[in-house]
Short mmCIF file of C-alpha atoms in Angstrom, two decimals:
data_model
loop_
_atom_site.label_atom_id
_atom_site.label_comp_id
_atom_site.label_asym_id
_atom_site.label_seq_id
_atom_site.Cartn_x
_atom_site.Cartn_y
_atom_site.Cartn_z
CA VAL A 454 0.45 0.18 -0.56
CA VAL A 455 1.68 3.17 -1.02
CA LEU A 456 0.90 5.94 1.25
CA ASP A 457 1.60 9.77 1.58
CA ASN A 458 3.07 11.38 5.05
CA ALA A 459 -0.54 12.55 6.26
CA SER A 460 -0.02 12.02 10.30
CA VAL A 461 -2.98 10.38 9.90
CA HIS A 462 -0.65 7.41 8.17
CA ARG A 463 1.86 7.84 11.16
CA CYS A 464 0.82 7.28 14.19
CA LYS A 465 0.85 5.12 16.83
CA LEU A 466 -2.17 2.62 15.97
CA MET A 467 -0.03 2.53 12.22
CA ARG A 468 3.63 1.57 14.02
CA GLU A 469 1.61 -0.40 15.82
CA LEU A 470 -0.36 -2.35 13.75
CA ARG A 471 2.36 -2.64 10.82
CA PRO A 472 4.04 -4.97 11.93
CA ILE A 473 1.00 -7.61 11.60
CA TRP A 474 0.46 -6.34 8.43
CA GLU A 475 3.91 -7.19 7.34
CA LYS A 476 3.73 -11.02 8.79
CA ARG A 477 0.03 -11.15 6.60
CA GLY A 478 2.17 -9.56 3.21
CA LEU A 479 0.58 -5.95 3.46
CA TYR A 480 3.45 -3.55 3.01
CA LEU A 481 3.24 -0.01 3.34
CA PHE A 482 5.36 2.32 1.52
CA PHE A 483 5.99 6.15 2.07
CA LEU A 484 5.96 8.48 -0.57
CA PRO A 485 9.21 11.15 0.17
CA PRO A 486 7.78 14.76 1.95
CA TYR A 487 6.51 17.09 0.01
CA SER A 488 5.42 15.03 -3.89
CA PRO A 489 2.30 15.97 -4.72
CA HIS A 490 3.18 15.30 -8.36
CA LEU A 491 3.72 11.95 -7.46
CA ASN A 492 -0.16 11.03 -5.40
CA ILE A 493 -2.58 10.04 -7.74
CA ALA A 494 -5.54 11.39 -5.26
CA GLU A 495 -3.48 14.94 -4.84
CA MET A 496 -3.92 15.46 -7.98
CA LEU A 497 -6.29 14.45 -8.81
CA TRP A 498 -8.43 15.99 -5.56
CA ARG A 499 -6.55 19.65 -7.47
CA ILE A 500 -8.48 19.22 -10.68
CA LEU A 501 -11.94 18.63 -8.88
CA LYS A 502 -11.16 21.94 -6.82
CA GLY A 503 -9.00 24.14 -9.58
CA LYS A 504 -12.24 22.70 -12.40
CA TRP A 505 -15.11 21.39 -11.13
CA LEU A 506 -16.41 22.16 -7.63
CA ARG A 507 -17.86 25.35 -7.09
CA PRO A 508 -17.85 26.89 -3.77
CA ALA A 509 -21.72 26.38 -2.47
CA ASP A 510 -20.42 21.90 -3.45
CA TYR A 511 -18.46 23.11 -0.02
CA CYS A 512 -21.92 23.97 2.61
CA SER A 513 -22.37 20.60 4.00
CA THR A 514 -20.37 17.27 3.67
CA GLU A 515 -23.71 16.03 1.99
CA SER A 516 -23.60 19.07 -0.68
CA LEU A 517 -19.43 17.83 -1.08
CA LEU A 518 -19.78 14.75 -1.37
CA TYR A 519 -22.78 14.40 -3.68
CA ALA A 520 -20.78 17.93 -6.26
CA THR A 521 -17.33 14.34 -6.27
CA ASN A 522 -19.54 12.42 -7.17
CA ARG A 523 -21.15 14.30 -10.23
CA ALA A 524 -17.84 15.24 -11.34
CA LEU A 525 -16.25 11.74 -11.14
CA ALA A 526 -18.72 10.57 -12.99
CA ALA A 527 -18.58 13.15 -15.64
CA LEU A 528 -14.30 13.29 -15.95
CA GLY A 529 -15.52 8.65 -16.85
CA SER A 530 -12.44 8.44 -18.91
CA GLU A 531 -11.62 11.13 -19.71
CA LEU A 532 -9.32 11.94 -17.53
CA ASN A 533 -5.50 10.92 -17.75
CA ILE A 534 -2.15 10.56 -15.75
CA ASN A 535 0.57 10.28 -16.91
CA PHE A 536 3.95 9.41 -14.18
CA ALA A 537 5.97 9.48 -17.24
CA HIS A 538 7.96 12.94 -15.97
CA ALA A 539 8.63 11.56 -12.42
CA ALA A 540 11.02 8.88 -13.51
#
């Protein structure tokens, strides 16, 4: 599993569970700090915020969820994120 360096990913509970997960074959890999260009979720969220979501969409959790789902459905296969430049 590839994770960014959000504090929730580095909390005490995650550190305690990591050995258990590794025994089961689940390994955690952390992206380098300050590397949103490697994090597809960050790229997608930047696109959604910049092009698809309106200020009114942030009024409530429900409206943000609805607007995000609407935007993702509209994007369909239109979005292509290329990591080739990061190599």
